[in-house]
Short mmCIF file of C-alpha atoms in Angstrom, two decimals:
data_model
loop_
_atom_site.label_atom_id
_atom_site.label_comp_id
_atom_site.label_asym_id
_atom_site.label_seq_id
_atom_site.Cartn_x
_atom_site.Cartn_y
_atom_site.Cartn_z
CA UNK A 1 -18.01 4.30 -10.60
CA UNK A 2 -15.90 3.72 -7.20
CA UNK A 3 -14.73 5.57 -4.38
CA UNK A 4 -11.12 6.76 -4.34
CA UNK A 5 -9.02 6.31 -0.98
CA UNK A 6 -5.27 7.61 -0.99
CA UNK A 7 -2.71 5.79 0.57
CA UNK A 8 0.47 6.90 1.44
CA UNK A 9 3.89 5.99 3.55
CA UNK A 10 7.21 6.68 3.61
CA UNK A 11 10.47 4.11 3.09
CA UNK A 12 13.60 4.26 3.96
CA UNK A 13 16.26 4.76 0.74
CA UNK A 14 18.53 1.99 0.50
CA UNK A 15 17.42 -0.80 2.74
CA UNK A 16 17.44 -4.50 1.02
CA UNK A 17 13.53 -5.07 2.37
CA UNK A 18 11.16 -4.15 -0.05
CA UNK A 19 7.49 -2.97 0.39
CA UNK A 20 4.09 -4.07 -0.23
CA UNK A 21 0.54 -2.97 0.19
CA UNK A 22 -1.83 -5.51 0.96
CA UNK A 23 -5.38 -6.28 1.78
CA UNK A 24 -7.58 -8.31 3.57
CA UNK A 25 -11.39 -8.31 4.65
CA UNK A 26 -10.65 -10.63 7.59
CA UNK A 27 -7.77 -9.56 9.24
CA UNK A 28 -6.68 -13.22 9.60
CA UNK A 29 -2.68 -14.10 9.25
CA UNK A 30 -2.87 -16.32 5.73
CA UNK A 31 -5.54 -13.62 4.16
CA UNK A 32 -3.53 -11.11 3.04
CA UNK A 33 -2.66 -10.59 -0.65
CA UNK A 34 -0.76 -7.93 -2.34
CA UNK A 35 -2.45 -5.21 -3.65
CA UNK A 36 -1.92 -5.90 -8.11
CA UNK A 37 -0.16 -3.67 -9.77
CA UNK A 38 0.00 -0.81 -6.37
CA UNK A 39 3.95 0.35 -7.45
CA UNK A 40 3.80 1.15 -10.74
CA UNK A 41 0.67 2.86 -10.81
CA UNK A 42 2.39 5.14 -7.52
CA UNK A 43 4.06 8.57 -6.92
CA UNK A 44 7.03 8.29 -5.43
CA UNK A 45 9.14 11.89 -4.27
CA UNK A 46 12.21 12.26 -3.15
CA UNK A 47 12.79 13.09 0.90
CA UNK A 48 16.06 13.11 1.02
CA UNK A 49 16.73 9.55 2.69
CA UNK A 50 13.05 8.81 2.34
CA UNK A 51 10.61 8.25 -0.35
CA UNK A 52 7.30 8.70 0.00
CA UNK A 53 5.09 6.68 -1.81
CA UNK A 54 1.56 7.46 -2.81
CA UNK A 55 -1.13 5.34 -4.33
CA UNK A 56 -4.62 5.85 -5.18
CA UNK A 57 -7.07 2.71 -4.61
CA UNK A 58 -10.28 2.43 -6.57
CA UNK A 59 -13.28 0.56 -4.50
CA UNK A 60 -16.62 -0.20 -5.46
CA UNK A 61 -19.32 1.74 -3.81
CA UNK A 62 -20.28 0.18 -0.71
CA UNK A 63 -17.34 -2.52 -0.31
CA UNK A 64 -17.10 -5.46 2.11
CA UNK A 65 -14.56 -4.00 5.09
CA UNK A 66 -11.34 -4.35 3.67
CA UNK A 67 -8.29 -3.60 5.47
CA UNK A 68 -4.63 -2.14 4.51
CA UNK A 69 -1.22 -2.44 5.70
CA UNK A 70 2.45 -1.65 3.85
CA UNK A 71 4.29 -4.52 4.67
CA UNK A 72 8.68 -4.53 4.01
CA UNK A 73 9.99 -8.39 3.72
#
């Protein structure tokens, strides 16, 4: 029913910016939108002063190109 592509990064602990995971299938600056629902359904361990976070993503098979990037703001 999908294809399953990991994702995974690490933040810094205890820096006011927070992250986001976002898509796009045109790589354009206003087409990105945040990935729904991407931190609660994460892993997050403990490095120390790191956390890295990992997040499954369900696709359809044979998806438009869609693009990722974690974004802190």
């Amino acid at each position: 029913s999908g294809n399953q592509i990991p994702l995974k990064f690490f933040r810094p602990k205890g820096i006011p910016e927070q992250a986001a995971i976002e898509s796009s299938t045109t790589l354009a600056p206003l087409s990105w939108m945040e990935v729904p629902n991407w931190e609660t359904a994460s892993i997050i361990t403990d490095f120390g002063d790191y956390e890295c976070i990992e997040f499954t993503l369900t696709v359809p098979p044979n998806p438009d190109n869609t693009f990722y990037r974690v974004r802190f703001e």
